[in-house]
Each structure stands twice: as C-alpha cells, then as structure tokens.
CSV table of C-alpha atoms in Angstrom, one decimal:
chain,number,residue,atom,x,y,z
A,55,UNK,CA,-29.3,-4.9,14.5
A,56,UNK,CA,-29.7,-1.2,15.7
A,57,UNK,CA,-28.0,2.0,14.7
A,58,UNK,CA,-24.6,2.4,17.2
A,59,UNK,CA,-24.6,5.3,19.9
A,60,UNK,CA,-24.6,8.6,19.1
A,61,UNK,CA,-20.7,9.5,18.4
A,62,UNK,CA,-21.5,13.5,17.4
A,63,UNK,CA,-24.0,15.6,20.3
A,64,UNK,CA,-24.3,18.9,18.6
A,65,UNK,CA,-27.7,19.5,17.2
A,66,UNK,CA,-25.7,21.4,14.3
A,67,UNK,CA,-24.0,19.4,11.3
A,68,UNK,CA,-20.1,20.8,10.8
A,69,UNK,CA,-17.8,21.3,8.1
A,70,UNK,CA,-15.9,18.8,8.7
A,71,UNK,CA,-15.4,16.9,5.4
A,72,UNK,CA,-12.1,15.8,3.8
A,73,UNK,CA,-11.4,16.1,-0.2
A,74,UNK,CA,-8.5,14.1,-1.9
A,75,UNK,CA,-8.7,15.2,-5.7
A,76,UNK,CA,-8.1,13.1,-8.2
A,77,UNK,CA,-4.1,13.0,-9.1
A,78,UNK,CA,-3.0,14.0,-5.5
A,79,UNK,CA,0.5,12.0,-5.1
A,80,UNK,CA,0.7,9.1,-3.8
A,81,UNK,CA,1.5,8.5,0.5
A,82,UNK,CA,3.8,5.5,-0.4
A,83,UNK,CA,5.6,4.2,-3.2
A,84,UNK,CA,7.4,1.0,-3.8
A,85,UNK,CA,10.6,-0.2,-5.2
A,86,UNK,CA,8.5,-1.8,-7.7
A,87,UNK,CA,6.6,1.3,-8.8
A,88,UNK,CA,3.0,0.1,-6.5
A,89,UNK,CA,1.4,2.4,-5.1
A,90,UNK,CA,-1.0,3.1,-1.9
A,91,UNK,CA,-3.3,5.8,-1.6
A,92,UNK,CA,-4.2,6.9,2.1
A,93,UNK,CA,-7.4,7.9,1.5
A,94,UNK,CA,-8.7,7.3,5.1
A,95,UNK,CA,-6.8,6.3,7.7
A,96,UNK,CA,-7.8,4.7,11.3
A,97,UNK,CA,-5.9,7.9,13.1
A,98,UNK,CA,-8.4,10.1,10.2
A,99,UNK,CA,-11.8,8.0,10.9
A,100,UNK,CA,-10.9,7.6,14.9
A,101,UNK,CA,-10.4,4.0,14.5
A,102,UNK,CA,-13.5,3.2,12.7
A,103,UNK,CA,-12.1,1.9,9.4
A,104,UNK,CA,-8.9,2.4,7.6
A,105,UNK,CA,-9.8,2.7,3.4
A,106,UNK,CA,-6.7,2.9,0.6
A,107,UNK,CA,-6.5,2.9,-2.7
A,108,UNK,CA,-3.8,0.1,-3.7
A,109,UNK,CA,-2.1,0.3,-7.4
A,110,UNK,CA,-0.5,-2.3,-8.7
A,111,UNK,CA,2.2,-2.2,-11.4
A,112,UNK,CA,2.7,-5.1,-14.3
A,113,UNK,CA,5.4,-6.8,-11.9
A,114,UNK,CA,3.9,-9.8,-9.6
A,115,UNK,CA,3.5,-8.7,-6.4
A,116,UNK,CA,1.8,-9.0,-3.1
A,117,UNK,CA,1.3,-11.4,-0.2
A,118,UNK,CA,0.5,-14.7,0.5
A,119,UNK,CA,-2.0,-16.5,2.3
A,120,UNK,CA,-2.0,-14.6,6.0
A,121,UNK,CA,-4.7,-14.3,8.8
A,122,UNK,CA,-5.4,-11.1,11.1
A,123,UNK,CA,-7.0,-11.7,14.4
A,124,UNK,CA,-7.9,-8.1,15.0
A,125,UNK,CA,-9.3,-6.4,11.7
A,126,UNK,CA,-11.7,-7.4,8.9
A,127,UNK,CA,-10.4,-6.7,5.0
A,128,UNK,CA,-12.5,-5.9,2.8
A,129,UNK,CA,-11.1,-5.7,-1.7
A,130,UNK,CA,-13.4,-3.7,-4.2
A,131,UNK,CA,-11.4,-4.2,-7.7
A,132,UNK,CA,-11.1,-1.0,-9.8
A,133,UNK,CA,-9.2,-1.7,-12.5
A,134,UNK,CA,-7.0,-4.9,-14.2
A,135,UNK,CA,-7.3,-8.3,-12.7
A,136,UNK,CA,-6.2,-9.0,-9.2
A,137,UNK,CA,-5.9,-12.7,-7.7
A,138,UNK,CA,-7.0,-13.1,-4.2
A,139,UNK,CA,-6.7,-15.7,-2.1
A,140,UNK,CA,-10.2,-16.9,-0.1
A,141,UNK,CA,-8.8,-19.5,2.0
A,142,UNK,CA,-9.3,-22.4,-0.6
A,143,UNK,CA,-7.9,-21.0,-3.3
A,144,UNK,CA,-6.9,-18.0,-5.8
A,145,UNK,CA,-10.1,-16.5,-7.4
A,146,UNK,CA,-9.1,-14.0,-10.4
A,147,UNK,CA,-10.9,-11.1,-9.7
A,148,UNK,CA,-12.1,-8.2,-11.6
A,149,UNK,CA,-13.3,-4.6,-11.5
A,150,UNK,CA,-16.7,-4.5,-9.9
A,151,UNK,CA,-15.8,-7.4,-8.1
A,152,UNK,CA,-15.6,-7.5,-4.3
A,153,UNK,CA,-13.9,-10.0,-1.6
A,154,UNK,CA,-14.5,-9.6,2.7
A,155,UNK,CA,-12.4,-11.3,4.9
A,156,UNK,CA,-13.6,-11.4,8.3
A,157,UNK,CA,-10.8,-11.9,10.8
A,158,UNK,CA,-9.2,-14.8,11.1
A,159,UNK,CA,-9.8,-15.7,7.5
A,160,UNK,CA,-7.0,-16.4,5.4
A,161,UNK,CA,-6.7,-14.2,2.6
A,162,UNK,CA,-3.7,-12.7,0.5
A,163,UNK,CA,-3.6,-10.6,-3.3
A,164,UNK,CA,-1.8,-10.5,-5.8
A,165,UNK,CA,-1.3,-8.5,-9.5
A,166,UNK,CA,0.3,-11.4,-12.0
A,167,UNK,CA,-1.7,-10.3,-15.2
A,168,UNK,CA,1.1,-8.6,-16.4
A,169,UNK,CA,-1.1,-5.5,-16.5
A,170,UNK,CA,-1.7,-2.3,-14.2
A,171,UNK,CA,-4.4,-3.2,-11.6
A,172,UNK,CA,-6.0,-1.4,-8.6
A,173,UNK,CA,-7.9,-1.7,-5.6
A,174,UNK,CA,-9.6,-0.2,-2.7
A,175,UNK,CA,-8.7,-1.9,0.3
A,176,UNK,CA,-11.6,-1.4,3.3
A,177,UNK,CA,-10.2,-2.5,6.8
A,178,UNK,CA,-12.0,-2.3,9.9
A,179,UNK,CA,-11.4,-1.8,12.8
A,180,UNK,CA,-8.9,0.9,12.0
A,181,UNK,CA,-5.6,-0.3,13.0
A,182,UNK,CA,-2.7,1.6,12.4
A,183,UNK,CA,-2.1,-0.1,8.9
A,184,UNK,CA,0.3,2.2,7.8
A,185,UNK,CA,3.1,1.5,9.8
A,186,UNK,CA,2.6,-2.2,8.8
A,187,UNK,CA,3.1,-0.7,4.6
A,188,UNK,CA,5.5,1.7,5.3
A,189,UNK,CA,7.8,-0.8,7.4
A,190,UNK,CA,7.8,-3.3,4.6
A,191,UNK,CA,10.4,-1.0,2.7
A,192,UNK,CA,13.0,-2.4,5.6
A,193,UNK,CA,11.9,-6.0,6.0
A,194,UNK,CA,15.0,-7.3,4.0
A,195,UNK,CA,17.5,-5.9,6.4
A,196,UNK,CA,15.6,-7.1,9.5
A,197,UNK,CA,17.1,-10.5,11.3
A,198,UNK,CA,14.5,-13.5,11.5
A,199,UNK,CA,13.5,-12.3,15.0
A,200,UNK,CA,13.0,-8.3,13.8
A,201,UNK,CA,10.5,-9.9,11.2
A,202,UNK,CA,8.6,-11.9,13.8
A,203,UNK,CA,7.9,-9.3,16.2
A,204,UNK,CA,7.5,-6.7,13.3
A,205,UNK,CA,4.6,-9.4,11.9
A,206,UNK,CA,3.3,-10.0,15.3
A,207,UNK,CA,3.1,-6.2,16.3
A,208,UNK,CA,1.1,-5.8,12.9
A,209,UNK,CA,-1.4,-8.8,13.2
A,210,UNK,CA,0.2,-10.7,10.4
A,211,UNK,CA,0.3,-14.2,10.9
A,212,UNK,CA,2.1,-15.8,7.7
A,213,UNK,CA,0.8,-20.0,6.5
C-alpha cells in the first residue's frame, strides 16, 4: 500500500483548520433526548469521511441489523455501554472499545443499559449521512413506499 495522490499542490501549509469546543450545541436532537454531534461532515472533509459524535440517552434506542453497500462504519465507544450488532450477534461494548464494518456487513447499535452512552461514529466514504439523521424525525408520517425509497436513497438496506 502507498500514500494516495497528492490532493493539496501549494508548497505552503494553510490555515485551514476547524475547532469545535467542547459544549458547542448539538446539530440534531431527538424526540428522545439523543444526540448527534457533526463534527466532520462528507460536504466538510470533501467526501473523504463523515465523523459524529452520537449520545445516547437512558431510553433504548437505535437500529437494527442493516447493511450499506456504499460506505464503511466505523464505532469508537466513549462513554456507557453500547450494544452492537456484528452480524452474528449483539456484543456489549464499552468505552475504549472499537467495532468496523466494512460495507456490506451487517451491523446495527443500540443504548439499552439504562444509562447515558456515547460514541464516535467514523464513516467513510463520506456520504451525505446527514440527510439520512435528519429525515428520520419524519419517517412515521411517510407511507410504506416513502420509507423504501427514503431507505434506498440512503443506502439502508433493513434484515
């Protein structure tokens, strides 16, 4: 394996760094009080990777077992416990611990400790995931064919 092409041709560095202190609000927020952090975006990283910060409150939540065909995830636990699926089975994970899914793996994450938890979650490349998040809020109100070509548009193929 070799370093990738050249991407920046100046023979100066830049300024060109981004800072998001610590307490900055939240970029989405859930009925249930969970949280999601855009700290990098695909649009910010020029669809290189896509990296958020996912907190979880006490209530059970997230998805089930689900493949993507175009991106790889990538979990690094921060805080609380947080179950993820591998494709066998639901491993209880915990901070320091870290899970990559390549694509087409089936994978899904869920908080039920009953406690906070969080997450960074590392996708690559960087898809627009944030239209996939933020369009959840609606999902209830969409008809059975809105949900499968909202899924479909955002690589999200259900078990």
């Amino acid at each position: 394996m070799t370093y990738p092409d050249p991407i920046y041709f100046d023979d100066k560095g830049e300024s060109s760094a981004v800072y998001r202190p610590a307490g900055s609000e939240p970029d989405l927020v859930y009925p249930t009080g969970n949280t999601v952090d855009y700290l990098a975006t695909g649009a910010s990283t020029g669809g290189l990777f896509g990296l958020y910060r996912w907190n979880m409150g006490p209530t059970p939540t997230g998805p089930g077992p689900h493949f993507h065909k175009t991106i790889t995830e990538s979990f690094f636990i921060l805080e609380g416990t947080v179950k993820i699926y591998n494709g066998d089975r639901w491993i209880d994970t915990k901070p320091g611990d870290w899970v990559h899914v390549p694509a087409g793996g089936t994978h899904g994450f869920r908080n039920e400790s009953g406690e906070p938890a969080s997450m960074l979650l590392h996708f690559s490349p960087g898809a627009p995931r944030e239209g996939y998040f933020e369009g959840l809020l609606d999902i209830a109100g969409m008809s059975d064919e809105e949900k499968a070509e909202f899924y479909l548009r955002h690589d999200n193929y259900w078990l």
